[in-house]
PDB file of C-alpha atoms and ligand atoms in Angstrom:
ATOM      1  CA  UNK A   3     177.198 268.570-126.180  1.00 98.00           C
ATOM      2  CA  UNK A   4     173.673 266.695-127.438  1.00 98.00           C
ATOM      3  CA  UNK A   5     171.298 265.843-124.608  1.00 99.00           C
ATOM      4  CA  UNK A   6     168.723 263.962-126.671  1.00 98.00           C
ATOM      5  CA  UNK A   7     167.614 261.320-124.673  1.00 98.00           C
ATOM      6  CA  UNK A   8     166.284 257.949-126.100  1.00 98.00           C
ATOM      7  CA  UNK A   9     163.833 256.138-123.796  1.00 98.00           C
ATOM      8  CA  UNK A  10     162.316 253.036-125.213  1.00 98.00           C
ATOM      9  CA  UNK A  11     161.418 253.857-128.830  1.00 94.00           C
ATOM     10  CA  UNK A  12     160.907 257.796-128.117  1.00 98.00           C
ATOM     11  CA  UNK A  13     163.203 260.596-128.128  1.00 98.00           C
ATOM     12  CA  UNK A  14     163.386 263.477-125.706  1.00 98.00           C
ATOM     13  CA  UNK A  15     165.289 266.654-126.320  1.00 98.00           C
ATOM     14  CA  UNK A  16     166.997 266.459-123.223  1.00 99.00           C
ATOM     15  CA  UNK A  17     166.556 263.633-120.228  1.00 99.00           C
ATOM     16  CA  UNK A  18     164.864 265.843-117.575  1.00 99.00           C
ATOM     17  CA  UNK A  19     161.246 266.208-116.451  1.00 99.00           C
ATOM     18  CA  UNK A  20     159.281 267.126-113.421  1.00 99.00           C
ATOM     19  CA  UNK A  21     158.965 264.438-110.662  1.00 99.00           C
ATOM     20  CA  UNK A  22     155.139 263.581-110.369  1.00 98.00           C
ATOM     21  CA  UNK A  23     153.404 265.616-107.403  1.00 98.00           C
ATOM     22  CA  UNK A  24     155.369 268.708-108.214  1.00 99.00           C
ATOM     23  CA  UNK A  25     154.150 271.372-110.737  1.00 99.00           C
ATOM     24  CA  UNK A  26     151.824 269.142-112.207  1.00 99.00           C
ATOM     25  CA  UNK A  27     148.448 269.561-110.556  1.00 98.00           C
ATOM     26  CA  UNK A  28     146.838 271.787-113.004  1.00 99.00           C
ATOM     27  CA  UNK A  29     146.680 272.554-116.612  1.00 99.00           C
ATOM     28  CA  UNK A  30     148.383 276.110-115.695  1.00 99.00           C
ATOM     29  CA  UNK A  31     151.265 274.160-114.197  1.00 99.00           C
ATOM     30  CA  UNK A  32     151.618 271.823-117.020  1.00 99.00           C
ATOM     31  CA  UNK A  33     151.471 274.053-119.667  1.00 98.00           C
ATOM     32  CA  UNK A  34     154.293 276.042-117.752  1.00 99.00           C
ATOM     33  CA  UNK A  35     156.368 272.429-117.853  1.00 99.00           C
ATOM     34  CA  UNK A  36     156.012 272.291-121.594  1.00 98.00           C
ATOM     35  CA  UNK A  37     156.788 275.676-121.972  1.00 98.00           C
ATOM     36  CA  UNK A  38     159.878 275.255-120.111  1.00 99.00           C
ATOM     37  CA  UNK A  39     163.581 273.495-121.153  1.00 99.00           C
ATOM     38  CA  UNK A  40     162.502 270.279-119.751  1.00 99.00           C
ATOM     39  CA  UNK A  41     162.515 267.362-122.233  1.00 99.00           C
ATOM     40  CA  UNK A  42     158.753 266.250-121.059  1.00 99.00           C
ATOM     41  CA  UNK A  43     156.489 266.100-118.271  1.00 99.00           C
ATOM     42  CA  UNK A  44     154.598 263.629-115.953  1.00 99.00           C
ATOM     43  CA  UNK A  45     151.099 264.468-114.391  1.00 99.00           C
ATOM     44  CA  UNK A  46     150.242 264.658-110.813  1.00 99.00           C
ATOM     45  CA  UNK A  47     149.192 260.774-109.713  1.00 98.00           C
ATOM     46  CA  UNK A  48     145.557 260.924-110.236  1.00 98.00           C
ATOM     47  CA  UNK A  49     142.673 258.659-108.301  1.00 98.00           C
ATOM     48  CA  UNK A  50     139.479 258.416-110.215  1.00 98.00           C
ATOM     49  CA  UNK A  51     137.916 261.321-108.794  1.00 98.00           C
ATOM     50  CA  UNK A  52     139.073 264.727-107.198  1.00 98.00           C
ATOM     51  CA  UNK A  53     140.720 264.485-103.892  1.00 98.00           C
ATOM     52  CA  UNK A  54     141.395 267.171-101.608  1.00 98.00           C
ATOM     53  CA  UNK A  55     144.237 265.775 -99.774  1.00 98.00           C
ATOM     54  CA  UNK A  56     145.422 266.012 -96.529  1.00 98.00           C
ATOM     55  CA  UNK A  57     144.788 269.316 -94.485  1.00 98.00           C
ATOM     56  CA  UNK A  58     147.766 272.013 -94.833  1.00 98.00           C
ATOM     57  CA  UNK A  59     150.452 272.509 -93.887  1.00 98.00           C
ATOM     58  CA  UNK A  60     151.295 269.534 -96.095  1.00 98.00           C
ATOM     59  CA  UNK A  61     154.694 270.522 -97.642  1.00 98.00           C
ATOM     60  CA  UNK A  62     157.906 272.041 -96.039  1.00 98.00           C
ATOM     61  CA  UNK A  63     160.904 273.220 -98.018  1.00 98.00           C
ATOM     62  CA  UNK A  64     163.722 272.586 -95.633  1.00 98.00           C
ATOM     63  CA  UNK A  65     167.727 273.416 -95.746  1.00 98.00           C
ATOM     64  CA  UNK A  66     168.295 270.324 -97.230  1.00 98.00           C
ATOM     65  CA  UNK A  67     165.488 269.282 -98.956  1.00 98.00           C
ATOM     66  CA  UNK A  68     161.459 268.738 -98.209  1.00 99.00           C
ATOM     67  CA  UNK A  69     159.025 266.927 -96.227  1.00 98.00           C
ATOM     68  CA  UNK A  70     155.534 266.420 -97.767  1.00 98.00           C
ATOM     69  CA  UNK A  71     152.261 264.719 -96.815  1.00 98.00           C
ATOM     70  CA  UNK A  72     150.077 265.926 -99.585  1.00 98.00           C
ATOM     71  CA  UNK A  73     147.956 262.886 -99.385  1.00 98.00           C
ATOM     72  CA  UNK A  74     147.081 262.494-103.013  1.00 98.00           C
ATOM     73  CA  UNK A  75     145.291 265.756-103.878  1.00 98.00           C
ATOM     74  CA  UNK A  76     144.410 265.812-107.405  1.00 98.00           C
ATOM     75  CA  UNK A  77     141.862 266.771-110.144  1.00 99.00           C
ATOM     76  CA  UNK A  78     141.111 263.427-110.823  1.00 99.00           C
ATOM     77  CA  UNK A  79     141.785 260.865-113.620  1.00 99.00           C
ATOM     78  CA  UNK A  80     139.530 262.523-116.334  1.00 99.00           C
ATOM     79  CA  UNK A  81     141.064 265.780-115.811  1.00 99.00           C
ATOM     80  CA  UNK A  82     144.688 264.715-116.673  1.00 99.00           C
ATOM     81  CA  UNK A  83     143.599 261.918-119.448  1.00 99.00           C
ATOM     82  CA  UNK A  84     141.959 264.884-121.281  1.00 98.00           C
ATOM     83  CA  UNK A  85     144.956 267.331-120.690  1.00 99.00           C
ATOM     84  CA  UNK A  86     147.431 264.579-122.387  1.00 98.00           C
ATOM     85  CA  UNK A  87     144.927 263.571-125.178  1.00 98.00           C
ATOM     86  CA  UNK A  88     144.613 266.960-125.992  1.00 98.00           C
ATOM     87  CA  UNK A  89     148.141 267.657-125.805  1.00 98.00           C
ATOM     88  CA  UNK A  90     149.558 264.671-127.899  1.00 98.00           C
ATOM     89  CA  UNK A  91     147.563 265.862-131.031  1.00 97.00           C
ATOM     90  CA  UNK A  92     149.607 268.882-131.080  1.00 98.00           C
ATOM     91  CA  UNK A  93     152.980 269.317-132.966  1.00 96.00           C
ATOM     92  CA  UNK A  94     156.314 269.716-130.847  1.00 96.00           C
ATOM     93  CA  UNK A  95     154.908 268.130-127.872  1.00 98.00           C
ATOM     94  CA  UNK A  96     156.757 265.126-126.664  1.00 98.00           C
ATOM     95  CA  UNK A  97     155.386 262.148-125.554  1.00 98.00           C
ATOM     96  CA  UNK A  98     153.768 262.734-122.177  1.00 99.00           C
ATOM     97  CA  UNK A  99     153.699 260.429-119.203  1.00 99.00           C
ATOM     98  CA  UNK A 100     150.437 259.921-117.065  1.00 99.00           C
ATOM     99  CA  UNK A 101     150.567 258.832-113.506  1.00 99.00           C
ATOM    100  CA  UNK A 102     147.852 257.005-111.634  1.00 98.00           C
ATOM    101  CA  UNK A 103     147.717 256.191-108.081  1.00 98.00           C
ATOM    102  CA  UNK A 104     144.614 254.333-106.726  1.00 97.00           C
ATOM    103  CA  UNK A 105     143.486 254.064-103.215  1.00 97.00           C
ATOM    104  CA  UNK A 106     143.095 250.459-103.846  1.00 96.00           C
ATOM    105  CA  UNK A 107     144.050 247.687-106.175  1.00 96.00           C
ATOM    106  CA  UNK A 108     140.523 247.923-107.678  1.00 98.00           C
ATOM    107  CA  UNK A 109     141.061 251.551-108.299  1.00 98.00           C
ATOM    108  CA  UNK A 110     144.338 251.010-110.074  1.00 98.00           C
ATOM    109  CA  UNK A 111     142.910 248.557-112.200  1.00 98.00           C
ATOM    110  CA  UNK A 112     139.548 250.471-113.144  1.00 98.00           C
ATOM    111  CA  UNK A 113     142.146 253.497-114.035  1.00 98.00           C
ATOM    112  CA  UNK A 114     144.250 251.258-115.857  1.00 99.00           C
ATOM    113  CA  UNK A 115     141.242 250.152-117.935  1.00 99.00           C
ATOM    114  CA  UNK A 116     140.247 253.409-118.815  1.00 98.00           C
ATOM    115  CA  UNK A 117     143.359 254.607-119.936  1.00 99.00           C
ATOM    116  CA  UNK A 118     144.003 251.667-121.812  1.00 99.00           C
ATOM    117  CA  UNK A 119     140.420 252.139-123.494  1.00 98.00           C
ATOM    118  CA  UNK A 120     141.503 255.647-124.747  1.00 99.00           C
ATOM    119  CA  UNK A 121     143.373 257.025-127.397  1.00 98.00           C
ATOM    120  CA  UNK A 122     146.530 257.927-124.994  1.00 99.00           C
ATOM    121  CA  UNK A 123     149.582 257.163-126.811  1.00 98.00           C
ATOM    122  CA  UNK A 124     152.378 258.255-124.002  1.00 98.00           C
ATOM    123  CA  UNK A 125     153.676 256.483-121.026  1.00 99.00           C
ATOM    124  CA  UNK A 126     151.238 255.412-118.080  1.00 99.00           C
ATOM    125  CA  UNK A 127     153.028 255.310-114.828  1.00 99.00           C
ATOM    126  CA  UNK A 128     151.542 253.152-111.775  1.00 98.00           C
ATOM    127  CA  UNK A 129     152.465 254.542-108.535  1.00 98.00           C
ATOM    128  CA  UNK A 130     153.132 251.828-106.091  1.00 98.00           C
ATOM    129  CA  UNK A 131     154.880 253.983-103.692  1.00 97.00           C
ATOM    130  CA  UNK A 132     152.608 256.951-102.456  1.00 94.00           C
ATOM    131  CA  UNK A 133     153.716 257.188 -98.357  1.00 93.00           C
ATOM    132  CA  UNK A 134     150.972 259.596 -97.382  1.00 93.00           C
ATOM    133  CA  UNK A 135     147.600 258.200 -97.520  1.00 92.00           C
ATOM    134  CA  UNK A 136     146.837 257.396 -93.466  1.00 90.00           C
ATOM    135  CA  UNK A 137     145.969 253.795 -92.985  1.00 92.00           C
ATOM    136  CA  UNK A 138     147.305 252.754 -96.703  1.00 89.00           C
ATOM    137  CA  UNK A 139     150.397 251.126 -96.487  1.00 92.00           C
ATOM    138  CA  UNK A 140     153.263 251.593 -99.808  1.00 95.00           C
ATOM    139  CA  UNK A 141     152.055 248.823-101.865  1.00 96.00           C
ATOM    140  CA  UNK A 142     155.291 248.157-103.284  1.00 98.00           C
ATOM    141  CA  UNK A 143     156.731 247.349 -99.816  1.00 98.00           C
ATOM    142  CA  UNK A 144     154.237 244.526 -99.703  1.00 97.00           C
ATOM    143  CA  UNK A 145     156.183 242.122-102.287  1.00 98.00           C
ATOM    144  CA  UNK A 146     153.314 239.558-102.638  1.00 98.00           C
ATOM    145  CA  UNK A 147     150.670 242.789-103.459  1.00 97.00           C
ATOM    146  CA  UNK A 148     153.134 244.193-105.844  1.00 98.00           C
ATOM    147  CA  UNK A 149     153.297 240.739-107.886  1.00 98.00           C
ATOM    148  CA  UNK A 150     149.108 240.439-107.735  1.00 98.00           C
ATOM    149  CA  UNK A 151     149.073 243.946-108.773  1.00 98.00           C
ATOM    150  CA  UNK A 152     151.228 243.569-111.852  1.00 98.00           C
ATOM    151  CA  UNK A 153     149.717 240.404-112.741  1.00 98.00           C
ATOM    152  CA  UNK A 154     146.161 241.961-112.859  1.00 98.00           C
ATOM    153  CA  UNK A 155     147.310 245.079-114.785  1.00 98.00           C
ATOM    154  CA  UNK A 156     148.889 243.345-117.631  1.00 98.00           C
ATOM    155  CA  UNK A 157     145.996 241.082-117.977  1.00 98.00           C
ATOM    156  CA  UNK A 158     144.090 244.250-118.922  1.00 98.00           C
ATOM    157  CA  UNK A 159     146.436 246.706-119.832  1.00 99.00           C
ATOM    158  CA  UNK A 160     148.204 247.028-123.355  1.00 98.00           C
ATOM    159  CA  UNK A 161     149.948 250.031-123.425  1.00 98.00           C
ATOM    160  CA  UNK A 162     153.697 251.201-122.413  1.00 99.00           C
ATOM    161  CA  UNK A 163     153.459 250.969-118.346  1.00 99.00           C
ATOM    162  CA  UNK A 164     155.975 251.997-115.961  1.00 99.00           C
ATOM    163  CA  UNK A 165     156.107 251.395-112.215  1.00 98.00           C
ATOM    164  CA  UNK A 166     156.949 254.335-109.604  1.00 98.00           C
ATOM    165  CA  UNK A 167     158.871 252.867-106.464  1.00 98.00           C
ATOM    166  CA  UNK A 168     159.525 253.490-103.251  1.00 98.00           C
ATOM    167  CA  UNK A 169     163.368 253.455-102.139  1.00 98.00           C
ATOM    168  CA  UNK A 170     164.593 250.049-100.626  1.00 98.00           C
ATOM    169  CA  UNK A 171     167.516 249.865 -98.323  1.00 98.00           C
ATOM    170  CA  UNK A 172     168.690 246.087 -98.277  1.00 98.00           C
ATOM    171  CA  UNK A 173     170.329 244.444-101.452  1.00 98.00           C
ATOM    172  CA  UNK A 174     168.197 241.524-100.717  1.00 98.00           C
ATOM    173  CA  UNK A 175     165.012 243.591-101.411  1.00 98.00           C
ATOM    174  CA  UNK A 176     166.507 244.836-104.753  1.00 98.00           C
ATOM    175  CA  UNK A 177     166.639 240.721-105.536  1.00 98.00           C
ATOM    176  CA  UNK A 178     163.516 240.096-104.641  1.00 98.00           C
ATOM    177  CA  UNK A 179     161.898 243.302-106.420  1.00 98.00           C
ATOM    178  CA  UNK A 180     163.780 242.915-109.620  1.00 99.00           C
ATOM    179  CA  UNK A 181     162.739 238.983-109.980  1.00 99.00           C
ATOM    180  CA  UNK A 182     159.402 240.217-109.931  1.00 98.00           C
ATOM    181  CA  UNK A 183     159.379 243.373-112.097  1.00 99.00           C
ATOM    182  CA  UNK A 184     161.841 241.182-114.386  1.00 99.00           C
ATOM    183  CA  UNK A 185     158.455 238.641-115.246  1.00 98.00           C
ATOM    184  CA  UNK A 186     156.449 241.495-116.743  1.00 99.00           C
ATOM    185  CA  UNK A 187     156.990 243.625-119.856  1.00 98.00           C
ATOM    186  CA  UNK A 188     157.488 246.546-118.008  1.00 99.00           C
ATOM    187  CA  UNK A 189     158.357 250.039-120.132  1.00 99.00           C
ATOM    188  CA  UNK A 190     160.125 251.169-117.176  1.00 99.00           C
ATOM    189  CA  UNK A 191     160.693 251.631-113.601  1.00 99.00           C
ATOM    190  CA  UNK A 192     160.578 255.215-111.724  1.00 99.00           C
ATOM    191  CA  UNK A 193     162.990 255.268-108.591  1.00 98.00           C
ATOM    192  CA  UNK A 194     162.669 256.604-106.274  1.00 98.00           C
ATOM    193  CA  UNK A 195     159.348 258.126-104.875  1.00 98.00           C
ATOM    194  CA  UNK A 196     160.031 260.091-101.412  1.00 98.00           C
ATOM    195  CA  UNK A 197     161.827 258.575 -98.391  1.00 98.00           C
ATOM    196  CA  UNK A 198     158.588 257.780 -96.601  1.00 98.00           C
ATOM    197  CA  UNK A 199     157.867 258.950 -92.730  1.00 98.00           C
ATOM    198  CA  UNK A 200     161.051 261.088 -92.104  1.00 98.00           C
ATOM    199  CA  UNK A 201     160.117 263.137 -89.141  1.00 98.00           C
ATOM    200  CA  UNK A 202     161.630 266.938 -89.581  1.00 98.00           C
ATOM    201  CA  UNK A 203     161.953 268.725 -85.987  1.00 98.00           C
ATOM    202  CA  UNK A 204     162.233 272.671 -85.319  1.00 98.00           C
ATOM    203  CA  UNK A 205     164.122 272.731 -81.899  1.00 98.00           C
ATOM    204  CA  UNK A 206     163.473 276.222 -81.651  1.00 98.00           C
ATOM    205  CA  UNK A 207     159.629 275.763 -81.667  1.00 98.00           C
ATOM    206  CA  UNK A 208     159.990 272.252 -80.662  1.00 98.00           C
ATOM    207  CA  UNK A 209     157.378 271.332 -83.408  1.00 98.00           C
ATOM    208  CA  UNK A 210     156.995 269.220 -86.398  1.00 98.00           C
ATOM    209  CA  UNK A 211     157.210 270.864 -89.580  1.00 98.00           C
ATOM    210  CA  UNK A 212     153.689 269.374 -91.667  1.00 98.00           C
ATOM    211  CA  UNK A 213     150.579 268.849 -89.964  1.00 98.00           C
ATOM    212  CA  UNK A 214     149.033 265.410 -91.233  1.00 98.00           C
ATOM    213  CA  UNK A 215     149.997 262.062 -89.536  1.00 98.00           C
ATOM    214  CA  UNK A 216     151.654 264.073 -86.738  1.00 98.00           C
ATOM    215  CA  UNK A 217     154.546 265.307 -88.636  1.00 98.00           C
ATOM    216  CA  UNK A 218     155.648 262.088 -90.447  1.00 98.00           C
ATOM    217  CA  UNK A 219     156.197 262.817 -94.238  1.00 98.00           C
ATOM    218  CA  UNK A 220     158.141 261.813 -97.338  1.00 98.00           C
ATOM    219  CA  UNK A 221     161.605 263.433 -97.413  1.00 98.00           C
ATOM    220  CA  UNK A 222     163.013 264.939-101.003  1.00 99.00           C
ATOM    221  CA  UNK A 223     166.053 266.956-101.653  1.00 99.00           C
ATOM    222  CA  UNK A 224     169.634 266.404-100.887  1.00 99.00           C
ATOM    223  CA  UNK A 225     168.685 264.325 -97.746  1.00 99.00           C
ATOM    224  CA  UNK A 226     168.026 261.321-100.394  1.00 99.00           C
ATOM    225  CA  UNK A 227     170.308 261.951-103.377  1.00 99.00           C
ATOM    226  CA  UNK A 228     172.595 258.826-102.421  1.00 99.00           C
ATOM    227  CA  UNK A 229     169.557 256.600-101.785  1.00 99.00           C
ATOM    228  CA  UNK A 230     168.392 257.453-105.284  1.00 99.00           C
ATOM    229  CA  UNK A 231     171.521 256.617-107.079  1.00 99.00           C
ATOM    230  CA  UNK A 232     171.786 253.203-104.838  1.00 99.00           C
ATOM    231  CA  UNK A 233     168.037 252.409-106.171  1.00 99.00           C
ATOM    232  CA  UNK A 234     168.887 253.822-109.408  1.00 99.00           C
ATOM    233  CA  UNK A 235     172.431 251.574-109.953  1.00 99.00           C
ATOM    234  CA  UNK A 236     170.725 248.426-107.860  1.00 99.00           C
ATOM    235  CA  UNK A 237     167.968 247.975-110.053  1.00 99.00           C
ATOM    236  CA  UNK A 238     169.977 248.690-113.418  1.00 99.00           C
ATOM    237  CA  UNK A 239     172.460 245.968-112.244  1.00 99.00           C
ATOM    238  CA  UNK A 240     169.292 243.578-111.964  1.00 99.00           C
ATOM    239  CA  UNK A 241     166.656 244.552-114.186  1.00 99.00           C
ATOM    240  CA  UNK A 242     166.261 243.403-117.835  1.00 98.00           C
ATOM    241  CA  UNK A 243     168.053 245.336-120.319  1.00 98.00           C
ATOM    242  CA  UNK A 244     164.142 245.855-121.833  1.00 98.00           C
ATOM    243  CA  UNK A 245     162.942 247.648-118.555  1.00 99.00           C
ATOM    244  CA  UNK A 246     164.337 251.487-118.809  1.00 99.00           C
ATOM    245  CA  UNK A 247     164.602 253.331-115.556  1.00 99.00           C
ATOM    246  CA  UNK A 248     163.825 256.900-114.817  1.00 99.00           C
ATOM    247  CA  UNK A 249     166.174 258.120-111.773  1.00 99.00           C
ATOM    248  CA  UNK A 250     164.387 260.609-109.359  1.00 99.00           C
ATOM    249  CA  UNK A 251     165.405 261.917-105.865  1.00 99.00           C
ATOM    250  CA  UNK A 252     168.109 264.742-104.839  1.00 99.00           C
ATOM    251  CA  UNK A 253     168.769 266.607-108.055  1.00 99.00           C
ATOM    252  CA  UNK A 254     169.954 269.963-107.093  1.00 99.00           C
ATOM    253  CA  UNK A 255     172.686 270.426-110.124  1.00 99.00           C
ATOM    254  CA  UNK A 256     173.514 269.409-113.607  1.00 99.00           C
ATOM    255  CA  UNK A 257     176.337 267.123-111.367  1.00 99.00           C
ATOM    256  CA  UNK A 258     173.435 265.437-109.879  1.00 99.00           C
ATOM    257  CA  UNK A 259     171.641 264.666-113.281  1.00 99.00           C
ATOM    258  CA  UNK A 260     174.915 263.393-114.668  1.00 99.00           C
ATOM    259  CA  UNK A 261     175.537 261.066-111.456  1.00 99.00           C
ATOM    260  CA  UNK A 262     172.087 259.537-112.067  1.00 99.00           C
ATOM    261  CA  UNK A 263     172.657 258.765-115.659  1.00 99.00           C
ATOM    262  CA  UNK A 264     176.069 257.533-114.516  1.00 99.00           C
ATOM    263  CA  UNK A 265     174.242 255.168-112.483  1.00 99.00           C
ATOM    264  CA  UNK A 266     172.144 253.785-115.061  1.00 99.00           C
ATOM    265  CA  UNK A 267     169.201 256.510-115.444  1.00 99.00           C
ATOM    266  CA  UNK A 268     167.537 257.105-119.009  1.00 99.00           C
ATOM    267  CA  UNK A 269     165.435 260.076-117.680  1.00 99.00           C
ATOM    268  CA  UNK A 270     166.005 262.349-114.639  1.00 99.00           C
ATOM    269  CA  UNK A 271     163.218 263.686-112.462  1.00 99.00           C
ATOM    270  CA  UNK A 272     163.314 266.812-110.347  1.00 99.00           C
ATOM    271  CA  UNK A 273     160.860 267.336-107.593  1.00 99.00           C
ATOM    272  CA  UNK A 274     162.369 269.446-104.575  1.00 99.00           C
ATOM    273  CA  UNK A 275     164.553 271.896-106.687  1.00 99.00           C
ATOM    274  CA  UNK A 276     161.558 272.398-109.068  1.00 99.00           C
ATOM    275  CA  UNK A 277     159.246 273.269-106.254  1.00 99.00           C
ATOM    276  CA  UNK A 278     161.889 275.613-104.782  1.00 98.00           C
ATOM    277  CA  UNK A 279     163.074 276.978-108.421  1.00 98.00           C
ATOM    278  CA  UNK A 280     160.044 276.698-110.308  1.00 99.00           C
ATOM    279  CA  UNK A 281     160.275 275.680-114.320  1.00 99.00           C
ATOM    280  CA  UNK A 282     163.347 277.814-114.802  1.00 98.00           C
ATOM    281  CA  UNK A 283     165.119 275.247-113.141  1.00 99.00           C
ATOM    282  CA  UNK A 284     165.268 273.181-116.083  1.00 99.00           C
ATOM    283  CA  UNK A 285     166.908 275.882-118.301  1.00 99.00           C
ATOM    284  CA  UNK A 286     169.896 275.984-115.340  1.00 99.00           C
ATOM    285  CA  UNK A 287     170.502 272.301-115.101  1.00 99.00           C
ATOM    286  CA  UNK A 288     170.313 271.319-119.029  1.00 99.00           C
ATOM    287  CA  UNK A 289     173.044 274.244-118.948  1.00 99.00           C
ATOM    288  CA  UNK A 290     174.941 272.666-116.552  1.00 99.00           C
ATOM    289  CA  UNK A 291     174.648 268.924-117.592  1.00 99.00           C
ATOM    290  CA  UNK A 292     175.844 270.150-120.896  1.00 99.00           C
ATOM    291  CA  UNK A 293     178.747 271.993-119.028  1.00 99.00           C
ATOM    292  CA  UNK A 294     179.858 268.811-117.287  1.00 99.00           C
ATOM    293  CA  UNK A 295     179.641 266.903-120.412  1.00 99.00           C
ATOM    294  CA  UNK A 296     181.571 268.986-122.147  1.00 99.00           C
ATOM    295  CA  UNK A 297     184.345 269.503-119.529  1.00 98.00           C
ATOM    296  CA  UNK A 298     184.792 265.813-119.478  1.00 98.00           C
ATOM    297  CA  UNK A 299     184.697 265.463-123.730  1.00 98.00           C
ATOM    298  CA  UNK A 300     181.528 263.524-123.867  1.00 99.00           C
ATOM    299  CA  UNK A 301     179.030 264.474-126.613  1.00 98.00           C
ATOM    300  CA  UNK A 302     175.873 262.156-125.889  1.00 99.00           C
ATOM    301  CA  UNK A 303     174.454 260.403-122.800  1.00 99.00           C
ATOM    302  CA  UNK A 304     175.266 257.314-124.022  1.00 98.00           C
ATOM    303  CA  UNK A 305     179.054 258.250-123.845  1.00 99.00           C
ATOM    304  CA  UNK A 306     178.994 257.680-119.655  1.00 99.00           C
ATOM    305  CA  UNK A 307     175.122 256.129-119.028  1.00 98.00           C
ATOM    306  CA  UNK A 308     175.563 253.249-116.977  1.00 98.00           C
ATOM    307  CA  UNK A 309     179.304 253.542-116.876  1.00 98.00           C
ATOM    308  CA  UNK A 310     179.905 254.212-113.078  1.00 99.00           C
ATOM    309  CA  UNK A 311     183.217 252.583-112.146  1.00 98.00           C
ATOM    310  CA  UNK A 312     183.992 250.665-109.016  1.00 98.00           C
ATOM    311  CA  UNK A 313     187.284 250.948-106.975  1.00 98.00           C
TER     312      UNK A 313
HETATM  313  O1  RRO B 402     150.086 262.928-102.854  1.00 65.79           O
HETATM  314  C1  RRO B 402     151.407 262.789-101.724  1.00 65.79           C
HETATM  315  O2  RRO B 402     151.251 262.742-100.688  1.00 65.79           O
HETATM  316  C2  RRO B 402     152.390 262.018-102.395  1.00 65.79           C
HETATM  317  C3  RRO B 402     152.622 261.052-103.288  1.00 65.79           C
HETATM  318 BR1  RRO B 402     150.928 260.307-104.166  1.00 65.79          BR
HETATM  319  C4  RRO B 402     153.691 260.187-103.749  1.00 65.79           C
HETATM  320  O3  RRO B 402     153.704 259.243-104.634  1.00 65.79           O
HETATM  321  N1  RRO B 402     154.774 260.735-103.149  1.00 65.79           N
HETATM  322  C5  RRO B 402     154.826 261.749-102.232  1.00 65.79           C
HETATM  323  O4  RRO B 402     155.778 261.873-101.744  1.00 65.79           O
HETATM  324  N2  RRO B 402     153.735 262.185-101.935  1.00 65.79           N
END
């Protein structure tokens, strides 16, 4: 079984990587991902400068997934840009992904300009879907703002660019968003970010699980797998073939990775399960994916990618 994954003009040893926000805040964590069995990595979404983020507790692991309201804590763009620039000159380092998430459209554009003017040769991911900054709605739920953002972004950015999207829930939304995205030379979309503003309630203590925003936070893990698969598949049915898809959400096993690829994902990211298990999760998931493929007599990802059958 060959797990190698082609993505635009790049090849990775396998399709697995971290989801941004998990195990990617510090150079130590990023180095641990590079040393793991993951095919590549993405950095924590950066703002222009260091941000402390929301008050703790702001992440809770739950029986069926996770809830978070981190609030975009990060070391600032120069920290992550310095990291990927240093790594991209080293042998055996795969093409890397750099995530940016400004608090405003202007901050996004300023960061994209900075990345554009750098020597970074990987993929830049514009996060339009952070659900956790108090008072700041998710950009990609505002279709007009999304179009304006992409118009401006592609005027000044000339490197491979992807967008991180929130989950959509109505087929009419997929039609509208895909029509917007198809106007631009996007390298990829990444779907889904966490399912925003869930509320976990502990009945024994009669309390919420996290402190920010009165307990409202983004859901990940098993709670979101069918929503993630729906978003991957709905976009694969609607987007130009030139736009690749990273499937993110609810991956616990190799079978879940297989399902994402079957739905149309080119690469697959792992968030909640990586937070639970640490980077060793990638050795297990690649082995389990190989086992599922061998059992089905599939030799390459292309043997089943986007081959989901209807009834
Ligand atoms: O930092 C966060 O609170 C966060 C971000 Br930027 C995001 O995109 N998705 C998420 O679940 N949390």
